[in-house]
Amino acid sequence: RNFKSFSMPCQRLFARCCFVSLLLPSISALSTQVWNNVVKDTSCATLHQVASQSGLSHQLIDRSNSDGFQSPLELALDEILTQLKDDSPFVEYWCRQEWRHIESHAPVDEYRARKFPEEPFRFPRNAHVLYLDVGPQAGGPTCLFEGVSHGGQILDLESIKMTSVPPLQGRLLRFDGTWLHGVPRPVDVWTLPFVQGGPDNGPDFQRSVVLFNTWKEAPLEVHAMDKLIENDDSSSGVINTLEDWEAVDIEESTSNELTKKTKIWLIGDTKRRQHKLRTVTMASDEDEIKRALSDPSQPRTITLATGDN
């Protein structure tokens, strides 16, 4: 298959650049950051129990109200951001306990996007994934598409970088809140011609994560938790000090053998995708993308070339 080189009519490129400039917040770009040993080993189970009670509903933390924290988990998220010297006043978070196929998307102010469909999207400052409990078969990585906020933007580029971050208990992933990201299930779903059968959601496939975004202004209609979640274990001291966090290097591939057809699934409507189709066709190095999506612990960055769309 012949994959196109970078060739875009000036007027289309200019229009997309103007659209993107309206969407992106005025903050400096944040590189992908990964740390292990963020949560103390003895505390992951505690936070997992609390996260299981919190559910998928989006909750808001107003960090200016230190008396308003509703659970040990909220205290832990505040402690993580404090250690990172992130002074964002608002945190939006939700929890998931299963490994699901998450189509690629950039986080946005969801309610605002629905209420004001003609206005540009509003993005958080930073996005995070905190991994609390990972079953032996729940290896699907979080995949980031650096510098890309929607599927249509990919079409303006000759190639993009994809970073895969495998889930590990106690690991924290932090990245720019404007970036497209997703989770494949099965891990090779983007390179398969089709997928048959339903997913197994037994204990071996558990993937307990807390997803949290930081905001300068609170997202619309996301409110503080309306119940207090307590735990018998101490809610203090669950996060290691920053000096004990283990920064994880991201290995980068330099392969030019980009011949493997790779379809990235996109979430949302046409406006959110900025692309008429629900997938964007790319080309990858067959060996490199297999390693990137199946490695149990090592984050990797690979190159994807834009295909025929």
Tab-separated table of C-alpha atoms in Angstrom, residues 66-276:
chain	number	residue	atom	x	y	z
A	66	SER	CA	-9.093	21.969	51.960
A	67	ASP	CA	-12.051	20.991	54.166
A	68	GLY	CA	-14.037	19.843	51.158
A	69	PHE	CA	-12.118	16.670	50.301
A	70	GLN	CA	-14.581	13.799	50.334
A	71	SER	CA	-12.310	10.755	50.371
A	72	PRO	CA	-8.747	9.480	50.841
A	73	LEU	CA	-8.538	9.367	47.051
A	74	GLU	CA	-9.197	13.088	46.728
A	75	LEU	CA	-6.535	13.786	49.336
A	76	ALA	CA	-4.117	11.574	47.400
A	77	LEU	CA	-4.751	13.393	44.107
A	78	ASP	CA	-4.192	16.730	45.809
A	79	GLU	CA	-0.943	15.431	47.309
A	80	ILE	CA	0.288	14.241	43.889
A	81	LEU	CA	-0.353	17.662	42.348
A	82	THR	CA	1.231	19.412	45.303
A	83	GLN	CA	4.375	17.312	44.886
A	84	LEU	CA	4.416	18.230	41.184
A	85	LYS	CA	4.009	21.922	42.070
A	86	ASP	CA	0.866	21.996	39.943
A	87	ASP	CA	-1.203	24.896	41.256
A	88	SER	CA	-4.295	24.187	39.150
A	89	PRO	CA	-7.274	25.110	41.362
A	90	PHE	CA	-9.679	22.477	40.022
A	91	VAL	CA	-9.394	18.727	39.465
A	92	GLU	CA	-11.896	16.657	37.510
A	93	TYR	CA	-11.625	12.919	38.137
A	94	TRP	CA	-13.381	9.615	37.576
A	95	CYS	CA	-12.509	5.950	38.090
A	96	ARG	CA	-12.653	2.761	36.077
A	97	GLN	CA	-12.003	-0.815	37.227
A	98	GLU	CA	-12.024	-2.734	33.952
A	99	TRP	CA	-9.853	-2.840	30.874
A	100	ARG	CA	-12.013	-1.353	28.138
A	101	HIS	CA	-11.361	-0.392	24.546
A	102	ILE	CA	-11.272	3.408	24.718
A	103	GLU	CA	-11.408	5.098	21.332
A	104	SER	CA	-8.887	7.884	20.882
A	105	HIS	CA	-9.923	11.350	22.032
A	106	ALA	CA	-8.646	14.481	23.705
A	107	PRO	CA	-10.279	15.383	27.027
A	108	VAL	CA	-12.667	18.325	26.741
A	109	ASP	CA	-15.218	20.165	28.859
A	110	GLU	CA	-17.927	17.657	27.910
A	111	TYR	CA	-21.049	19.447	29.146
A	112	ARG	CA	-19.911	22.766	27.712
A	113	ALA	CA	-19.325	21.103	24.333
A	114	ARG	CA	-22.909	19.801	24.321
A	115	LYS	CA	-24.462	23.040	25.582
A	116	PHE	CA	-22.544	25.297	23.196
A	117	PRO	CA	-21.986	23.149	20.078
A	118	GLU	CA	-20.909	26.104	17.918
A	119	GLU	CA	-18.107	27.172	20.246
A	120	PRO	CA	-14.554	25.752	20.229
A	121	PHE	CA	-13.741	22.953	22.642
A	122	ARG	CA	-12.179	23.756	25.973
A	123	PHE	CA	-9.351	21.488	27.123
A	124	PRO	CA	-7.828	20.854	30.569
A	125	ARG	CA	-4.286	21.963	31.357
A	126	ASN	CA	-2.881	18.518	32.151
A	127	ALA	CA	-4.251	14.979	32.036
A	128	HIS	CA	-3.225	12.053	34.243
A	129	VAL	CA	-3.745	8.329	34.702
A	130	LEU	CA	-3.019	6.764	38.103
A	131	TYR	CA	-2.840	2.952	37.993
A	132	LEU	CA	-3.936	1.268	41.223
A	133	ASP	CA	-4.530	-2.403	40.452
A	134	VAL	CA	-3.684	-4.241	37.247
A	135	GLY	CA	-4.640	-7.863	36.594
A	136	PRO	CA	-2.159	-10.227	34.899
A	137	GLN	CA	-4.131	-10.124	31.626
A	138	ALA	CA	-4.974	-6.399	31.647
A	139	GLY	CA	-1.938	-5.179	29.761
A	140	GLY	CA	-3.541	-2.671	27.414
A	141	PRO	CA	-1.379	0.476	27.372
A	142	THR	CA	-2.527	4.064	27.356
A	143	CYS	CA	-1.471	5.414	23.948
A	144	LEU	CA	-0.778	9.109	23.393
A	145	PHE	CA	-0.608	10.932	20.070
A	146	GLU	CA	1.730	13.794	20.829
A	147	GLY	CA	0.723	17.271	19.715
A	148	VAL	CA	-2.522	16.057	18.129
A	149	SER	CA	-5.968	17.039	19.437
A	150	HIS	CA	-8.317	15.440	16.904
A	151	GLY	CA	-8.284	12.971	14.055
A	152	GLY	CA	-8.437	15.567	11.303
A	153	GLN	CA	-5.250	17.144	12.548
A	154	ILE	CA	-3.420	13.900	11.812
A	155	LEU	CA	-4.298	14.260	8.138
A	156	ASP	CA	-2.313	17.495	7.949
A	157	LEU	CA	0.883	15.739	9.024
A	158	GLU	CA	3.264	13.417	7.249
A	159	SER	CA	3.826	11.431	10.454
A	160	ILE	CA	3.092	11.556	14.164
A	161	LYS	CA	4.613	10.141	17.343
A	162	MET	CA	2.667	7.622	19.400
A	163	THR	CA	3.778	6.861	22.953
A	164	SER	CA	2.471	3.731	24.665
A	165	VAL	CA	2.479	3.516	28.456
A	166	PRO	CA	1.719	0.072	29.945
A	167	PRO	CA	-0.308	-0.039	33.171
A	168	LEU	CA	1.642	-0.839	36.338
A	169	GLN	CA	0.417	-0.690	39.909
A	170	GLY	CA	1.509	2.556	41.547
A	171	ARG	CA	2.451	4.193	38.219
A	172	LEU	CA	1.471	7.751	37.252
A	173	LEU	CA	1.185	9.031	33.684
A	174	ARG	CA	1.015	12.794	33.073
A	175	PHE	CA	0.597	14.479	29.686
A	176	ASP	CA	-0.647	17.588	27.908
A	177	GLY	CA	-4.409	17.978	28.326
A	178	THR	CA	-4.902	18.708	24.623
A	179	TRP	CA	-3.486	15.406	23.354
A	180	LEU	CA	-5.395	12.615	21.655
A	181	HIS	CA	-5.136	9.342	23.586
A	182	GLY	CA	-6.817	5.953	23.807
A	183	VAL	CA	-6.576	2.397	25.106
A	184	PRO	CA	-6.706	-0.565	22.677
A	185	ARG	CA	-8.451	-3.810	23.599
A	186	PRO	CA	-7.311	-6.292	22.476
A	187	VAL	CA	-3.854	-4.764	22.366
A	188	ASP	CA	-3.542	-5.386	18.621
A	189	VAL	CA	-7.039	-4.172	17.686
A	190	TRP	CA	-5.601	-1.300	15.615
A	191	THR	CA	-3.740	-3.709	13.335
A	192	LEU	CA	-6.384	-6.436	12.993
A	193	PRO	CA	-8.700	-6.613	9.945
A	194	PHE	CA	-11.608	-7.425	12.292
A	195	VAL	CA	-12.292	-8.562	15.880
A	196	GLN	CA	-14.610	-11.376	16.952
A	197	GLY	CA	-16.010	-12.289	20.339
A	198	GLY	CA	-16.716	-10.307	23.491
A	199	PRO	CA	-14.201	-9.231	26.136
A	200	ASP	CA	-13.518	-11.238	29.288
A	201	ASN	CA	-14.020	-9.071	32.382
A	202	GLY	CA	-12.854	-11.540	35.017
A	203	PRO	CA	-10.411	-10.634	37.827
A	204	ASP	CA	-7.375	-11.232	35.607
A	205	PHE	CA	-8.562	-8.384	33.357
A	206	GLN	CA	-9.103	-5.840	36.129
A	207	ARG	CA	-7.501	-2.472	35.398
A	208	SER	CA	-8.248	-0.070	38.229
A	209	VAL	CA	-7.326	3.481	37.235
A	210	VAL	CA	-8.071	7.016	38.325
A	211	LEU	CA	-8.249	9.479	35.466
A	212	PHE	CA	-7.876	13.117	36.446
A	213	ASN	CA	-7.558	16.428	34.630
A	214	THR	CA	-6.463	19.777	36.009
A	215	TRP	CA	-8.305	22.981	35.136
A	216	LYS	CA	-7.791	26.706	35.621
A	217	GLU	CA	-11.577	27.124	35.541
A	218	ALA	CA	-13.913	24.320	36.562
A	219	PRO	CA	-15.612	22.367	33.750
A	220	LEU	CA	-19.358	22.978	33.497
A	221	GLU	CA	-21.758	20.794	35.476
A	222	VAL	CA	-19.045	18.738	37.172
A	223	HIS	CA	-19.650	18.916	40.900
A	224	ALA	CA	-18.051	17.820	44.131
A	225	MET	CA	-18.915	14.346	45.358
A	226	ASP	CA	-22.145	14.458	47.349
A	227	LYS	CA	-21.115	11.761	49.801
A	228	LEU	CA	-18.216	11.202	52.148
A	229	ILE	CA	-16.186	8.046	51.510
A	230	GLU	CA	-14.140	6.987	54.494
A	231	ASN	CA	-11.720	4.115	54.902
A	232	ASP	CA	-10.500	2.302	57.973
A	233	ASP	CA	-6.912	2.749	56.855
A	234	SER	CA	-5.183	6.079	57.344
A	235	SER	CA	-5.902	8.561	54.564
A	236	SER	CA	-2.578	10.275	55.056
A	237	GLY	CA	0.803	9.134	53.806
A	238	VAL	CA	-0.468	7.062	50.860
A	239	ILE	CA	1.670	8.955	48.327
A	240	ASN	CA	5.445	8.651	48.352
A	241	THR	CA	7.532	11.805	48.427
A	242	LEU	CA	8.669	13.054	45.041
A	243	GLU	CA	12.248	12.003	45.794
A	244	ASP	CA	11.056	8.398	45.969
A	245	TRP	CA	9.173	8.499	42.682
A	246	GLU	CA	10.993	6.574	39.961
A	247	ALA	CA	11.078	8.489	36.677
A	248	VAL	CA	10.683	6.080	33.761
A	249	ASP	CA	12.605	6.656	30.536
A	250	ILE	CA	10.636	6.310	27.311
A	251	GLU	CA	12.382	4.310	24.624
A	252	GLU	CA	12.079	5.713	21.098
A	253	SER	CA	12.118	3.772	17.841
A	254	THR	CA	13.724	5.192	14.703
A	255	SER	CA	12.402	2.614	12.224
A	256	ASN	CA	11.536	3.723	8.697
A	257	GLU	CA	9.804	0.467	7.686
A	258	LEU	CA	6.308	1.888	8.038
A	259	THR	CA	4.270	-0.620	6.057
A	260	LYS	CA	1.826	-2.166	8.547
A	261	LYS	CA	-1.722	-0.849	8.087
A	262	THR	CA	-2.846	0.622	11.409
A	263	LYS	CA	-6.343	1.978	12.022
A	264	ILE	CA	-6.765	4.329	14.971
A	265	TRP	CA	-10.354	4.485	16.243
A	266	LEU	CA	-11.724	7.921	17.169
A	267	ILE	CA	-14.416	8.896	19.646
A	268	GLY	CA	-17.213	11.408	19.236
A	269	ASP	CA	-19.103	13.154	16.460
A	270	THR	CA	-17.725	14.754	13.314
A	271	LYS	CA	-16.945	18.032	15.089
A	272	ARG	CA	-14.930	16.317	17.775
A	273	ARG	CA	-13.129	14.038	15.328
A	274	GLN	CA	-12.668	16.759	12.675
A	275	HIS	CA	-12.742	13.802	10.322
A	276	LYS	CA	-15.695	12.251	8.478
